Amino acid sequence: MTPSTIEATEREARGSDFARLSRRVAEAGLLDRRPGYYTLRLGLVAVLLAGGWAAFLALGDSWAQLLVAVYLAVVITQVALVAHDLAHRQVFRSRRLSQAAGWLAGNLLVGMSYGWWMDKHTRHHANPNHEEHDPDVSPEVLIWSRRQAEASRGLPRFLGRWQAFLFFPLLTLEGWNLHVASFRALRRPHLKHRWVEAALLVAHVAAYLGVVFAVLPLGKGLLFVAVHQAIFGVYLGCTFAPNHKGMPTLTAEDRLDFLRRQVLTSRDVRGGLVVDIALGGLNYQIEHHLFPSMPTPNLRLAQPLVRAYCAELGVAYHETGLVDSYAQALRHMHAVGAPIRARGSSTGSGSAGESQDAA
């Protein structure tokens, strides 16, 4: 048997690893729908959202509205997490029903283009933490690897020096970025149902700003919007940051099968029921990436199976606490910015040396 044949045989054997795990998970009934759970979850989120806006209308012109802004930011993030589950068809089997509910949750309630985000998120799932293919590690603002740091220019290079310290402050702008990117996506010809999405996005903006400024004077209204969007951005960013940031990034040279590509680039976050609710089940990121359509409450049940199976294969399974997950991500972000800091230092030293020589 030639070396190339041996390599092909090994790839084929490794490629079947996920199939064996999938059979175990399916036999345990963990891919079955959970209509009772989603009925309760969607009902609770709807009640909390309606209650928040009812409190806003009842309070009227008051500084206490800033507390309502924080509350509504938390609830809207939970709506966005519901939209995430809808996009993965965890809630409904029907594609059309999932899409209609996604438009309602994403476009109308959150102000986020469901079609744009679904396309972006699908590409992320196909190639998590891949520098060329995952839009979530694109170096448009921040950098995620040393190779990106060495090639950085403009804003990423400017921010990259101290991006670990700027990460959470920048998240206050993530909500605005989501809204702006959604409207920009409407210009893309390949976005399906553009007019439906556009109408719902415009309706969201009109209703949101209309209600806020009908109740609050201009100054308080602008402050309400600023606080609401800042907290929304931070909370939303905090639900996604622990999942992959600080985990290995991949390039075209990395040849991994599906199971290893998903497991090695993801981390799970411990914390019990509170963390499960706060992160919308995304703390079981490894299981979610392996089985995207698995209902959220089943991810916790699948974790022991997946962890044990990875141990059988000798595949590293990464799990940590919530605070440590952020610490790992921030340490990674600071480490990958080292080439930019070193380049800045050498440039500064060179300039000082040149000045001394000139003197």
Coordinates of C-alpha atoms in Angstrom, one line a residue:
M1 CA 0.0 0.0 0.0
T2 CA 1.5 3.4 -1.0
P3 CA 1.7 6.3 1.3
S4 CA -1.0 8.2 -0.6
T5 CA -3.3 5.2 -0.3
I6 CA -2.7 4.9 3.4
E7 CA -3.4 8.6 3.8
A8 CA -6.7 8.3 1.8
T9 CA -7.7 5.3 3.9
E10 CA -7.0 7.2 7.1
R11 CA -9.1 10.2 5.9
E12 CA -12.0 7.9 5.0
A13 CA -11.9 6.3 8.5
R14 CA -11.7 9.7 10.2
G15 CA -14.5 11.0 8.0
S16 CA -16.8 8.3 9.4
D17 CA -16.2 9.4 13.0
F18 CA -19.0 11.9 12.9
A19 CA -21.4 9.4 11.4
R20 CA -20.9 7.1 14.3
L21 CA -21.5 9.9 16.8
S22 CA -24.6 11.0 14.9
R23 CA -26.1 7.5 15.2
R24 CA -25.5 7.5 18.9
V25 CA -27.1 10.9 19.3
A26 CA -30.1 10.0 17.1
E27 CA -30.7 6.7 19.0
A28 CA -30.8 8.7 22.2
G29 CA -33.6 10.8 20.7
L30 CA -31.7 14.1 21.0
L31 CA -32.5 15.3 17.5
D32 CA -36.3 15.1 18.2
R33 CA -38.3 18.3 18.4
R34 CA -39.2 20.0 21.7
P35 CA -42.4 21.8 21.0
G36 CA -43.3 22.2 24.7
Y37 CA -40.0 23.9 25.4
Y38 CA -40.2 26.3 22.6
T39 CA -43.9 27.1 23.3
L40 CA -42.9 28.1 26.8
R41 CA -39.7 29.9 25.8
L42 CA -41.3 32.0 23.0
G43 CA -44.3 32.7 25.2
L44 CA -42.1 34.0 28.1
V45 CA -40.0 36.1 25.8
A46 CA -43.1 37.7 24.2
V47 CA -44.6 38.5 27.7
L48 CA -41.3 40.0 28.9
L49 CA -41.0 42.1 25.7
A50 CA -44.6 43.3 25.9
G51 CA -44.2 44.0 29.7
G52 CA -41.1 46.1 29.0
W53 CA -42.8 48.4 26.5
A54 CA -45.9 48.6 28.7
A55 CA -43.6 49.8 31.5
F56 CA -42.0 52.3 29.1
L57 CA -45.4 53.8 28.2
A58 CA -46.6 53.8 31.9
L59 CA -43.5 55.6 33.2
G60 CA -43.7 58.4 30.7
D61 CA -41.1 61.3 30.9
S62 CA -38.9 59.9 33.6
W63 CA -35.2 59.2 34.1
A64 CA -36.2 55.8 35.3
Q65 CA -36.6 55.0 31.6
L66 CA -32.9 54.3 31.5
L67 CA -33.5 51.2 33.6
V68 CA -36.2 50.2 31.1
A69 CA -33.7 50.7 28.3
V70 CA -31.3 48.2 30.1
Y71 CA -34.2 45.7 30.6
L72 CA -35.4 45.9 27.0
A73 CA -31.8 45.4 25.7
V74 CA -31.6 42.2 27.7
V75 CA -35.0 41.0 26.4
I76 CA -34.2 42.0 22.8
T77 CA -31.0 39.9 23.0
Q78 CA -33.2 37.0 24.0
V79 CA -35.4 37.6 21.0
A80 CA -32.2 37.6 18.8
L81 CA -31.3 34.2 20.4
V82 CA -34.7 32.9 19.5
A83 CA -34.1 34.1 15.9
H84 CA -30.9 32.1 16.0
D85 CA -32.8 28.9 16.8
L86 CA -35.3 29.7 14.1
A87 CA -32.6 30.0 11.5
H88 CA -31.3 26.6 12.4
R89 CA -34.8 25.2 12.2
Q90 CA -34.7 24.0 15.8
V91 CA -38.2 25.3 16.4
F92 CA -40.2 24.3 13.3
R93 CA -39.6 21.6 10.7
S94 CA -41.1 23.8 8.0
R95 CA -38.6 26.1 6.2
R96 CA -41.4 28.6 5.3
L97 CA -42.7 28.7 8.9
S98 CA -39.1 29.1 10.2
Q99 CA -38.5 31.9 7.8
A100 CA -41.7 33.8 8.6
A101 CA -41.0 33.5 12.3
G102 CA -37.4 34.6 11.7
W103 CA -38.6 37.7 9.8
L104 CA -40.9 38.6 12.7
A105 CA -38.3 38.0 15.4
G106 CA -35.2 39.3 13.5
N107 CA -36.4 42.1 11.2
L108 CA -39.4 43.4 13.0
L109 CA -38.5 43.0 16.6
V110 CA -34.7 43.2 16.6
G111 CA -34.1 45.3 13.5
M112 CA -31.7 42.7 12.0
S113 CA -32.0 41.3 8.5
Y114 CA -32.8 37.6 9.0
G115 CA -31.7 36.6 5.5
W116 CA -28.4 38.5 5.7
W117 CA -27.6 37.1 9.2
M118 CA -28.6 33.6 8.2
D119 CA -26.3 33.6 5.2
K120 CA -23.4 34.9 7.3
H121 CA -24.0 32.5 10.1
T122 CA -24.3 29.5 7.7
R123 CA -20.9 30.3 6.3
H124 CA -19.5 30.5 9.9
H125 CA -20.9 27.1 10.7
A126 CA -19.4 25.6 7.5
N127 CA -15.9 26.8 8.3
P128 CA -15.6 28.0 12.0
N129 CA -12.6 30.1 12.7
H130 CA -11.3 29.7 9.2
E131 CA -9.4 32.8 8.3
E132 CA -10.5 32.8 4.6
H133 CA -14.0 31.5 4.9
D134 CA -15.5 32.5 8.3
P135 CA -16.9 36.0 8.2
D136 CA -16.8 36.1 12.0
V137 CA -13.0 36.2 12.0
S138 CA -12.6 38.6 9.1
P139 CA -10.0 41.3 10.0
E140 CA -12.3 44.2 9.1
V141 CA -12.0 45.8 12.5
L142 CA -10.2 43.4 14.9
I143 CA -7.6 40.8 14.1
W144 CA -7.8 37.1 15.2
S145 CA -4.4 35.6 14.2
R146 CA -0.8 36.7 13.9
R147 CA -0.9 36.3 10.2
Q148 CA -3.8 38.8 10.0
A149 CA -1.8 41.1 12.3
E150 CA 1.3 41.0 10.1
A151 CA -0.8 41.9 7.0
S152 CA -3.0 44.4 8.8
R153 CA -3.5 47.9 7.5
G154 CA -5.7 50.9 8.4
L155 CA -8.2 50.5 11.3
P156 CA -7.4 46.9 12.2
R157 CA -3.7 47.8 12.5
F158 CA -4.5 50.9 14.6
L159 CA -6.9 49.0 16.9
G160 CA -4.9 45.8 16.9
R161 CA -2.2 47.0 19.2
W162 CA -4.5 47.2 22.2
Q163 CA -7.6 45.4 20.9
A164 CA -8.0 43.2 24.0
F165 CA -8.5 46.4 26.1
L166 CA -10.9 47.8 23.5
F167 CA -13.0 44.7 22.9
F168 CA -15.8 45.3 25.4
P169 CA -16.0 49.1 24.8
L170 CA -16.3 48.3 21.0
L171 CA -19.2 46.0 21.8
T172 CA -21.3 49.0 22.7
L173 CA -21.3 49.7 19.0
E174 CA -22.2 46.2 17.9
G175 CA -25.9 46.8 18.0
W176 CA -25.6 49.8 15.7
N177 CA -23.3 47.7 13.4
L178 CA -25.9 45.0 13.2
H179 CA -28.6 47.5 12.1
V180 CA -26.5 49.3 9.6
A181 CA -25.2 46.0 8.1
S182 CA -28.8 44.8 7.8
F183 CA -29.8 47.8 5.7
R184 CA -26.7 47.6 3.6
A185 CA -27.5 44.0 2.9
L186 CA -30.7 45.1 1.2
R187 CA -28.6 46.3 -1.7
R188 CA -27.3 42.8 -2.4
P189 CA -29.1 41.3 -5.4
H190 CA -28.7 37.8 -4.1
L191 CA -30.6 38.5 -0.9
K192 CA -33.9 36.7 -1.2
H193 CA -37.2 38.5 -0.4
R194 CA -35.5 41.9 -0.2
W195 CA -38.7 43.8 -0.2
V196 CA -40.2 41.9 2.6
E197 CA -37.1 42.3 4.7
A198 CA -36.9 46.0 3.8
A199 CA -40.5 46.7 4.7
L200 CA -40.1 44.9 8.1
L201 CA -36.8 46.7 8.9
V202 CA -38.3 50.1 8.1
A203 CA -41.4 49.2 10.2
H204 CA -39.0 48.4 13.1
V205 CA -37.2 51.7 12.9
A206 CA -40.4 53.7 12.5
A207 CA -42.1 52.0 15.4
Y208 CA -39.1 52.0 17.7
L209 CA -38.2 55.6 17.2
G210 CA -41.8 56.7 17.0
V211 CA -42.7 55.2 20.4
V212 CA -39.5 56.5 22.1
F213 CA -39.8 60.1 20.9
A214 CA -43.6 60.1 21.4
V215 CA -43.0 59.5 25.1
L216 CA -39.6 61.1 25.8
P217 CA -38.3 64.6 24.9
L218 CA -35.4 64.7 22.5
G219 CA -32.5 64.6 25.0
K220 CA -33.9 61.8 27.1
G221 CA -35.0 59.9 24.0
L222 CA -31.5 60.0 22.5
L223 CA -30.0 58.9 25.8
F224 CA -32.6 56.0 26.0
V225 CA -31.7 54.9 22.5
A226 CA -27.9 55.1 23.2
V227 CA -28.2 53.1 26.5
H228 CA -30.5 50.5 24.9
Q229 CA -28.3 49.9 21.9
A230 CA -25.1 49.9 23.9
I231 CA -26.3 47.3 26.4
F232 CA -27.8 45.3 23.5
G233 CA -24.5 45.2 21.7
V234 CA -22.5 44.2 24.8
Y235 CA -24.9 41.5 25.8
L236 CA -25.2 40.1 22.2
G237 CA -21.4 40.2 21.8
C238 CA -21.0 38.4 25.2
T239 CA -23.2 35.6 24.1
F240 CA -21.0 34.8 21.0
A241 CA -17.5 35.8 22.2
P242 CA -16.9 32.8 24.5
N243 CA -17.7 30.3 21.7
H244 CA -14.7 30.5 19.4
K245 CA -12.5 33.6 20.3
G246 CA -9.2 32.4 21.4
M247 CA -9.6 28.9 19.9
P248 CA -7.4 27.8 17.0
T249 CA -7.9 29.5 13.7
L250 CA -7.7 27.5 10.5
T251 CA -6.3 28.2 7.0
A252 CA -6.2 26.4 3.7
E253 CA -3.3 24.3 4.9
D254 CA -5.4 22.7 7.6
R255 CA -7.2 19.6 6.4
L256 CA -9.7 18.5 9.0
D257 CA -12.7 16.3 8.8
F258 CA -16.1 17.7 9.9
L259 CA -16.0 16.5 13.5
R260 CA -12.5 17.8 14.2
R261 CA -13.1 21.1 12.4
Q262 CA -16.1 21.8 14.6
V263 CA -14.8 20.5 17.9
L264 CA -11.2 21.9 17.8
T265 CA -12.3 25.4 17.0
S266 CA -15.1 25.6 19.7
R267 CA -15.4 25.7 23.4
D268 CA -18.2 24.9 25.9
V269 CA -18.9 27.1 28.9
R270 CA -19.9 25.7 32.2
G271 CA -22.3 27.5 34.6
G272 CA -25.5 25.7 35.0
L273 CA -29.1 26.9 34.4
V274 CA -28.3 30.6 34.7
V275 CA -25.6 30.5 32.1
D276 CA -27.8 28.3 29.9
I277 CA -30.5 30.9 29.9
A278 CA -28.2 33.9 29.6
L279 CA -26.3 32.5 26.6
G280 CA -29.4 30.9 25.0
G281 CA -27.8 27.5 25.0
L282 CA -24.8 28.7 23.0
N283 CA -22.6 27.7 25.9
Y284 CA -22.9 24.2 24.5
Q285 CA -21.1 25.4 21.4
I286 CA -19.4 22.2 20.5
E287 CA -22.6 20.2 20.5
H288 CA -24.4 23.0 18.6
H289 CA -21.8 23.1 15.9
L290 CA -21.9 19.3 15.5
F291 CA -25.7 19.3 15.4
P292 CA -27.0 22.8 14.5
S293 CA -30.7 21.7 14.2
M294 CA -30.7 20.1 17.7
P295 CA -33.2 21.8 20.0
T296 CA -31.5 24.0 22.6
P297 CA -32.6 21.9 25.7
N298 CA -31.1 18.8 24.1
L299 CA -27.6 20.2 23.8
R300 CA -27.0 19.8 27.6
L301 CA -28.1 16.1 27.3
A302 CA -25.9 15.5 24.3
Q303 CA -22.8 16.9 26.0
P304 CA -21.8 13.8 27.9
L305 CA -22.1 11.7 24.8
V306 CA -20.0 14.1 22.7
R307 CA -17.4 14.5 25.4
A308 CA -17.0 10.8 25.9
Y309 CA -16.8 10.2 22.2
C310 CA -14.1 12.8 21.7
A311 CA -12.1 11.1 24.5
E312 CA -12.4 7.8 22.7
L313 CA -11.0 9.4 19.6
G314 CA -8.3 11.4 21.4
V315 CA -9.8 14.7 20.1
A316 CA -9.3 17.6 22.5
Y317 CA -12.7 18.8 24.0
H318 CA -12.4 22.3 25.5
E319 CA -14.7 23.4 28.3
T320 CA -14.2 26.2 30.8
G321 CA -16.1 28.6 33.0
L322 CA -17.7 31.8 31.8
V323 CA -15.2 34.3 33.2
D324 CA -12.3 32.2 32.1
S325 CA -13.7 32.0 28.5
Y326 CA -13.6 35.8 28.3
A327 CA -10.1 35.8 29.8
Q328 CA -8.9 33.2 27.2
A329 CA -10.4 35.3 24.4
L330 CA -8.8 38.5 25.6
R331 CA -5.4 36.9 26.2
H332 CA -5.5 35.6 22.6
M333 CA -6.5 38.9 21.2
H334 CA -3.6 40.6 23.0
A335 CA -1.1 37.9 21.9
V336 CA -2.0 38.1 18.2
G337 CA -1.6 41.9 18.4
A338 CA 2.1 41.5 19.4
P339 CA 3.5 41.8 15.8
I340 CA 1.7 45.2 15.4
R341 CA 3.1 46.4 18.8
A342 CA 6.6 45.1 17.9
R343 CA 6.4 46.8 14.5
G344 CA 5.4 50.1 16.2
S345 CA 8.2 49.8 18.7
S346 CA 10.8 49.1 16.0
T347 CA 9.5 52.0 13.9
G348 CA 9.7 54.3 17.0
S349 CA 13.2 53.1 17.8
G350 CA 14.3 53.6 14.2
S351 CA 13.0 57.1 14.2
A352 CA 14.7 57.9 17.5
G353 CA 18.0 56.6 16.2
E354 CA 17.7 58.6 13.0
S355 CA 17.1 61.7 15.0
Q356 CA 20.2 61.1 17.1
D357 CA 22.3 60.5 14.0
A358 CA 21.0 63.7 12.5
A359 CA 21.8 65.6 15.7

